[in-house]
mmCIF file of N, CA and C in Angstrom:
data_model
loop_
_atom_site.group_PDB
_atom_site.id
_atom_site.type_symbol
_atom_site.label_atom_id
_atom_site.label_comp_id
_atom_site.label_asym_id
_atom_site.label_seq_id
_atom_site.Cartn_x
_atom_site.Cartn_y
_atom_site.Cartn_z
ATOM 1 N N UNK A 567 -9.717 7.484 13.143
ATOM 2 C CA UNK A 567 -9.958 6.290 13.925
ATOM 3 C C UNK A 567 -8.644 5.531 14.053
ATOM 4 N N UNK A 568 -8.392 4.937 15.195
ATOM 5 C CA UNK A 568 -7.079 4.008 15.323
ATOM 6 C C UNK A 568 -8.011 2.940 15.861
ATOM 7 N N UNK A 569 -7.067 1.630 15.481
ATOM 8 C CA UNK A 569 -7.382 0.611 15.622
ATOM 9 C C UNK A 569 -6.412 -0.308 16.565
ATOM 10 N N UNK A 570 -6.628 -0.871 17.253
ATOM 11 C CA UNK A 570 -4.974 -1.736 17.927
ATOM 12 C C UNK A 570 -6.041 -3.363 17.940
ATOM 13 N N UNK A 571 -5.136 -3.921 18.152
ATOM 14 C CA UNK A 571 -5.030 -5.356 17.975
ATOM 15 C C UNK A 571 -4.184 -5.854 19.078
ATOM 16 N N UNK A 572 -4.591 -6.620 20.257
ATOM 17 C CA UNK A 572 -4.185 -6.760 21.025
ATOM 18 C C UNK A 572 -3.965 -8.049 21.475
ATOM 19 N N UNK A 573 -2.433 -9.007 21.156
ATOM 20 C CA UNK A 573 -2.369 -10.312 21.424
ATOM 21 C C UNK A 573 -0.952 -10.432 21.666
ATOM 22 N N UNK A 574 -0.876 -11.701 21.363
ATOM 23 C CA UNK A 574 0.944 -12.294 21.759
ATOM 24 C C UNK A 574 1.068 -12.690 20.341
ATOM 25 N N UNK A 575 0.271 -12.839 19.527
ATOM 26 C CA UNK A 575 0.496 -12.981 18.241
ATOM 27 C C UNK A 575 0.077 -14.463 17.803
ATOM 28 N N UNK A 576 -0.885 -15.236 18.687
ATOM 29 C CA UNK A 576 -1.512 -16.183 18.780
ATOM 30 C C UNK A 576 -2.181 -16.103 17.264
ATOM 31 N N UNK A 577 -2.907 -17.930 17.027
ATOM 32 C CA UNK A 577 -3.573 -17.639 15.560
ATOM 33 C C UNK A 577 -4.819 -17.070 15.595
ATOM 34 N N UNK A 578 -5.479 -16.838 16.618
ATOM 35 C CA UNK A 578 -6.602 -16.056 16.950
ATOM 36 C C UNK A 578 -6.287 -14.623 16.642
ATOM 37 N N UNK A 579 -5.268 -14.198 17.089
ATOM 38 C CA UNK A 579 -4.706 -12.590 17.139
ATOM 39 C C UNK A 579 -4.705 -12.295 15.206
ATOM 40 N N UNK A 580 -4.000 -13.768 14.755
ATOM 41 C CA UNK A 580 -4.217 -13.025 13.236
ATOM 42 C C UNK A 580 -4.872 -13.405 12.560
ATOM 43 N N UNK A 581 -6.105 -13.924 13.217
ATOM 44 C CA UNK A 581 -7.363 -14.081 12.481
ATOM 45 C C UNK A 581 -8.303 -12.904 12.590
ATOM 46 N N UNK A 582 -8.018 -11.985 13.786
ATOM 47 C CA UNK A 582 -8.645 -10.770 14.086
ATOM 48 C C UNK A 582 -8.250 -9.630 13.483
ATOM 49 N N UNK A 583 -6.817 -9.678 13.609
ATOM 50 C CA UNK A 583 -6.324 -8.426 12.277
ATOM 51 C C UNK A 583 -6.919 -8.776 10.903
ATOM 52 N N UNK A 584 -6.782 -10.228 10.387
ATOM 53 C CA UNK A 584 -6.957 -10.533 8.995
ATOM 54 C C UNK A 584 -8.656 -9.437 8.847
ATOM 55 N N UNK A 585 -9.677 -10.173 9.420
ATOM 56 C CA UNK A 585 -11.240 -9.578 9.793
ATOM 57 C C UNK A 585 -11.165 -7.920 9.724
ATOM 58 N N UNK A 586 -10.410 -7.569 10.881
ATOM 59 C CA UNK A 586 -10.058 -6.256 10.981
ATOM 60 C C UNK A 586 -9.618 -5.534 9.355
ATOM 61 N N UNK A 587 -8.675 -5.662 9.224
ATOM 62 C CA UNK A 587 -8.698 -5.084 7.218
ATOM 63 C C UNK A 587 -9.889 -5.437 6.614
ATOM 64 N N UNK A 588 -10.237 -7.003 6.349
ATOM 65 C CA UNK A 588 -11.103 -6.907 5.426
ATOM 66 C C UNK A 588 -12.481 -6.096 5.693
ATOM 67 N N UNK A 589 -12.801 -6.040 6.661
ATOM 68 C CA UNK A 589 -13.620 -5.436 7.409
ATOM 69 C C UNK A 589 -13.628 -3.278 6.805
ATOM 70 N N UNK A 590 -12.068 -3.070 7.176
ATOM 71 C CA UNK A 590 -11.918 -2.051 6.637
ATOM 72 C C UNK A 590 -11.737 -1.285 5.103
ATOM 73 N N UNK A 591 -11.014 -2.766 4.674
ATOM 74 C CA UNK A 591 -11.947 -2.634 3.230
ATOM 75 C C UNK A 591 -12.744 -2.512 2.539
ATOM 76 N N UNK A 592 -14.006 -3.155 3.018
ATOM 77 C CA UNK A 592 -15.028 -3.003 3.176
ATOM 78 C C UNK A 592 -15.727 -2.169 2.878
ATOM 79 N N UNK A 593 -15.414 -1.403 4.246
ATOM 80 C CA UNK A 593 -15.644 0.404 4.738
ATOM 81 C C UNK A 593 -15.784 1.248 3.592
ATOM 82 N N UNK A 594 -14.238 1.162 3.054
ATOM 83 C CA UNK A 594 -13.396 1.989 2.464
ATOM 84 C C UNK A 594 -13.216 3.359 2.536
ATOM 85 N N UNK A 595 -12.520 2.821 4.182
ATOM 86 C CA UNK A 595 -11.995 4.217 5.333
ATOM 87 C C UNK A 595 -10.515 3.702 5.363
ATOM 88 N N UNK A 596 -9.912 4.898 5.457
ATOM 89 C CA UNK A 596 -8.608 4.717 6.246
ATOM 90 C C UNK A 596 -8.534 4.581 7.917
ATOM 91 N N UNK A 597 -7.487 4.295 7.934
ATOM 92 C CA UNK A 597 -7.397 3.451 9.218
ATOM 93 C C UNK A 597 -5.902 2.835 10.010
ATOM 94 N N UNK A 598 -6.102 3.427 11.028
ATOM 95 C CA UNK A 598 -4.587 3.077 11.353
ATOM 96 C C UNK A 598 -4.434 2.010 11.934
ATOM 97 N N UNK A 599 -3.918 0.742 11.598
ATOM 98 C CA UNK A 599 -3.886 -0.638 12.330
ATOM 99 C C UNK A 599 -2.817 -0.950 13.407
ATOM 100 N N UNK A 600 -2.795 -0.935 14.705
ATOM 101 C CA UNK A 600 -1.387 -1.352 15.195
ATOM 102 C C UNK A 600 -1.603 -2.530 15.946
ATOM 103 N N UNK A 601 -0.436 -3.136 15.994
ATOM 104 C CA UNK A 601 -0.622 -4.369 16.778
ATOM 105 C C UNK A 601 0.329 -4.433 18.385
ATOM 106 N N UNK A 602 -0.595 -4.302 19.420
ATOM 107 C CA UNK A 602 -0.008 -4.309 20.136
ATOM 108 C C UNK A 602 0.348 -6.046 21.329
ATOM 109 N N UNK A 603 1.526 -5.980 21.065
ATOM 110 C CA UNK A 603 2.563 -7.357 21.466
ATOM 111 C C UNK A 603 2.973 -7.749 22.807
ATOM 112 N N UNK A 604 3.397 -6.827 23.721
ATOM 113 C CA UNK A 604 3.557 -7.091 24.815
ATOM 114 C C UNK A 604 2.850 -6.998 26.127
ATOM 115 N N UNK A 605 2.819 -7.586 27.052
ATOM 116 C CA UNK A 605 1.992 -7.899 28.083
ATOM 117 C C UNK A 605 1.775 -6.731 28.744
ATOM 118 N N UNK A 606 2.546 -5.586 29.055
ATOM 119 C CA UNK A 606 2.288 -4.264 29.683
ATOM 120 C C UNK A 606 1.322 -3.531 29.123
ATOM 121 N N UNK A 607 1.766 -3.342 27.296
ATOM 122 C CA UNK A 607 0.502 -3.020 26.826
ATOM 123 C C UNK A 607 -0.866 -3.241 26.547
ATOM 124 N N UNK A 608 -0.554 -4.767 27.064
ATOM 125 C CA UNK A 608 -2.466 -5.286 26.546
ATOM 126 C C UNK A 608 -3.048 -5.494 27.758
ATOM 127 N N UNK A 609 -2.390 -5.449 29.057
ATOM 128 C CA UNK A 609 -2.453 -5.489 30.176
ATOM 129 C C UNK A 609 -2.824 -3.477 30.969
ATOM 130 N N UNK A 610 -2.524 -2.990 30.302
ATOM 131 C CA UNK A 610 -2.381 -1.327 30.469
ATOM 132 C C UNK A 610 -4.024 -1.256 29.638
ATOM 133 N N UNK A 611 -4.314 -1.939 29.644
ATOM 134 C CA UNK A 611 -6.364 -1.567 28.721
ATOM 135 C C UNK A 611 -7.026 -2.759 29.653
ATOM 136 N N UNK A 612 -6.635 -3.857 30.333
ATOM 137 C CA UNK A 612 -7.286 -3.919 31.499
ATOM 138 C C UNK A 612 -7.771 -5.251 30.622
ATOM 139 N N UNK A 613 -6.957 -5.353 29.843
ATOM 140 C CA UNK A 613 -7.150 -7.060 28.962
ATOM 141 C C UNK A 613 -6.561 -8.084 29.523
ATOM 142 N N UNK A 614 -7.366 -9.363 30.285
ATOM 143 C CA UNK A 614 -6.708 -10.372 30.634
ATOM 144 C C UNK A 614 -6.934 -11.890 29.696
ATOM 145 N N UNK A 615 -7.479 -11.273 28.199
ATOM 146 C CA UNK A 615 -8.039 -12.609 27.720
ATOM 147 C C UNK A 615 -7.828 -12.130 25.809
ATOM 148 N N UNK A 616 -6.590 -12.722 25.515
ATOM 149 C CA UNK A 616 -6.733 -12.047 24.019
ATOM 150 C C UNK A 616 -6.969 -13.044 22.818
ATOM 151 N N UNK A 617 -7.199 -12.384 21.744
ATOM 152 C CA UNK A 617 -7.081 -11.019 21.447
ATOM 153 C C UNK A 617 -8.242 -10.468 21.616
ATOM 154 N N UNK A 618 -8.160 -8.926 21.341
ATOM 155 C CA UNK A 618 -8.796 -7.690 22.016
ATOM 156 C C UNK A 618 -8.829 -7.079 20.954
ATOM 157 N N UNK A 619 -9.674 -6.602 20.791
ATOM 158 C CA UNK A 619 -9.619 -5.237 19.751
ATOM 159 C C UNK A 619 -9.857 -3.662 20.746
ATOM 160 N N UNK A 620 -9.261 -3.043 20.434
ATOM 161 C CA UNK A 620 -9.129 -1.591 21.094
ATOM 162 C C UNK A 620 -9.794 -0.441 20.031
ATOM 163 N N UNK A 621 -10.456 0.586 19.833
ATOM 164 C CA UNK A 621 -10.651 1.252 18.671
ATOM 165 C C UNK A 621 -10.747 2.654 19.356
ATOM 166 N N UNK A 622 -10.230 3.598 18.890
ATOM 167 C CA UNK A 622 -10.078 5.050 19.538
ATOM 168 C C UNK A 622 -9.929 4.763 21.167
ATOM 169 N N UNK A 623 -9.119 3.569 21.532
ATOM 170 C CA UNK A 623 -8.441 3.851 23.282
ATOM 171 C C UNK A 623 -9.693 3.452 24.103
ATOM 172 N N UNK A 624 -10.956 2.725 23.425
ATOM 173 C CA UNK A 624 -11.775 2.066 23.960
ATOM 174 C C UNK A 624 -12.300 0.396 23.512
ATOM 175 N N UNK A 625 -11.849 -0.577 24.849
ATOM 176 C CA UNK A 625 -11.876 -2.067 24.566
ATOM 177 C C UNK A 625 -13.163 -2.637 23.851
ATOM 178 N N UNK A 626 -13.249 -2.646 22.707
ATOM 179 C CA UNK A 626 -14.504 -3.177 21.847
ATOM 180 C C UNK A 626 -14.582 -4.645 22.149
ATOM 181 N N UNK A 627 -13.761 -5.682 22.077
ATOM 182 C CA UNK A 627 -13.756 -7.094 21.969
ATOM 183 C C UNK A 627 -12.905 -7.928 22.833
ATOM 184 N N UNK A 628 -12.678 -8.335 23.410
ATOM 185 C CA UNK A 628 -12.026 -9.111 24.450
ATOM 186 C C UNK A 628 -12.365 -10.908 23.980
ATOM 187 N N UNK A 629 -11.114 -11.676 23.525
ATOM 188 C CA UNK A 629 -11.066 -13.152 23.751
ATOM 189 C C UNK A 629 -12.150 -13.523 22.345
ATOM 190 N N UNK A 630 -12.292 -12.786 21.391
ATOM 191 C CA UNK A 630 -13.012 -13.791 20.592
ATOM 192 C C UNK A 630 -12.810 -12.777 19.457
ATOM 193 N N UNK A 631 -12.886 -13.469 18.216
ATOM 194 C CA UNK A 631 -13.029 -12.835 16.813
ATOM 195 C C UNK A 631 -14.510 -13.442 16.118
ATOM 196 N N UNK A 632 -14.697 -11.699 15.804
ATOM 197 C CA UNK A 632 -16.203 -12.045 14.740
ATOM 198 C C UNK A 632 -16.164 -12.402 13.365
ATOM 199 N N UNK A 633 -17.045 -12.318 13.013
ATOM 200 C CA UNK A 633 -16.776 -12.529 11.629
ATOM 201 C C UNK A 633 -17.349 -11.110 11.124
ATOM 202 N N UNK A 634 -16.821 -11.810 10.035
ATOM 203 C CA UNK A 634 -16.282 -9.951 8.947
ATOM 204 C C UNK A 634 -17.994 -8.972 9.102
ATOM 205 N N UNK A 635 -18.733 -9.565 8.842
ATOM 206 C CA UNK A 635 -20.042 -8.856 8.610
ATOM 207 C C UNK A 635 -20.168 -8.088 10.148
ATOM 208 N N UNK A 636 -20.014 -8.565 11.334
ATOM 209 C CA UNK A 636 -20.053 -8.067 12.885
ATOM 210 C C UNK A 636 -19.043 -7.418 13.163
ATOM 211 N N UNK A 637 -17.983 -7.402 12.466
ATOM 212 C CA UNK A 637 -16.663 -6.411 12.820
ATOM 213 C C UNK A 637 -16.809 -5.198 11.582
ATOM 214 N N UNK A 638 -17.949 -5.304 10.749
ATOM 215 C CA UNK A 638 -18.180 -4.181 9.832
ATOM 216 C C UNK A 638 -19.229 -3.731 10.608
ATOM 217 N N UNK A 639 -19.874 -3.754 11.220
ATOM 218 C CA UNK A 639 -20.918 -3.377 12.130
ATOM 219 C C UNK A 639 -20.097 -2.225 13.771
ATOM 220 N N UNK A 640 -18.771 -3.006 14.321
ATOM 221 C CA UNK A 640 -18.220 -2.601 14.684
ATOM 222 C C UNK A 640 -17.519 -1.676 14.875
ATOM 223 N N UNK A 641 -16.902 -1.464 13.526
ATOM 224 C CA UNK A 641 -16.338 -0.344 13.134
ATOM 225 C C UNK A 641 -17.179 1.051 12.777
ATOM 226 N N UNK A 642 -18.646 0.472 11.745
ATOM 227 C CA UNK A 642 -18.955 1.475 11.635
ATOM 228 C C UNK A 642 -19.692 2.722 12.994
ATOM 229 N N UNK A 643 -20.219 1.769 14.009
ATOM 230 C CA UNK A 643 -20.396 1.934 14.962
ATOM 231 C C UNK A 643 -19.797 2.911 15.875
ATOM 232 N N UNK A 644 -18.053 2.583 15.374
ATOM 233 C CA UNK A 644 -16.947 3.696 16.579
ATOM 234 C C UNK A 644 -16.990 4.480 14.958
ATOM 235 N N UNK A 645 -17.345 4.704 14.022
ATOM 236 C CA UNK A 645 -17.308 5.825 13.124
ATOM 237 C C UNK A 645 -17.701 7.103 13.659
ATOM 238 N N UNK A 646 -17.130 8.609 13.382
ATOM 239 C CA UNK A 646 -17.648 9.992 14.119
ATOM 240 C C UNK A 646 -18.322 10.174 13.154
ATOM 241 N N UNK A 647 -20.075 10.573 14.216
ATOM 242 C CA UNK A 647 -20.896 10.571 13.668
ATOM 243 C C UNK A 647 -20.655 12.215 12.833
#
């Protein structure tokens, strides 16, 4: 599973990564976290409102962060079944 994180680095953006780990902690899956920063790239997934969460190259969240219990729901969700 890859994970991207998609902002300008706003405090929203690292309130969604923060969620995002604990979330994957959680799990206790590995997980590749990236954060993607510039406007081509968060703009290249068809995001006009961040942050975004992206998970296997498909836009899960657009403009809002959940809380940890709904982003563990999230994840397990894009888990291969």
């Amino acid at each position: 599973m890859n994970v991207k994180i998609l902002g300008s680095g706003c405090s929203n953006c690292a309130k969604l990564e923060k969620v995002v780990r604990q979330a994957i902690d959680d799990l206790g899956i590995v997980v590749e976290v990236e954060k993607v920063q510039d406007v081509a790239g968060i703009v290249s997934y068809g995001v006009m409102s961040t942050p975004a969460l992206v998970i296997d190259e498909q836009v899960k969240l657009v403009g809002k962060v959940p809380n940890r219990v709904r982003m563990v729901e999230i994840l397990k969700e894009a888990l291969p079944k």
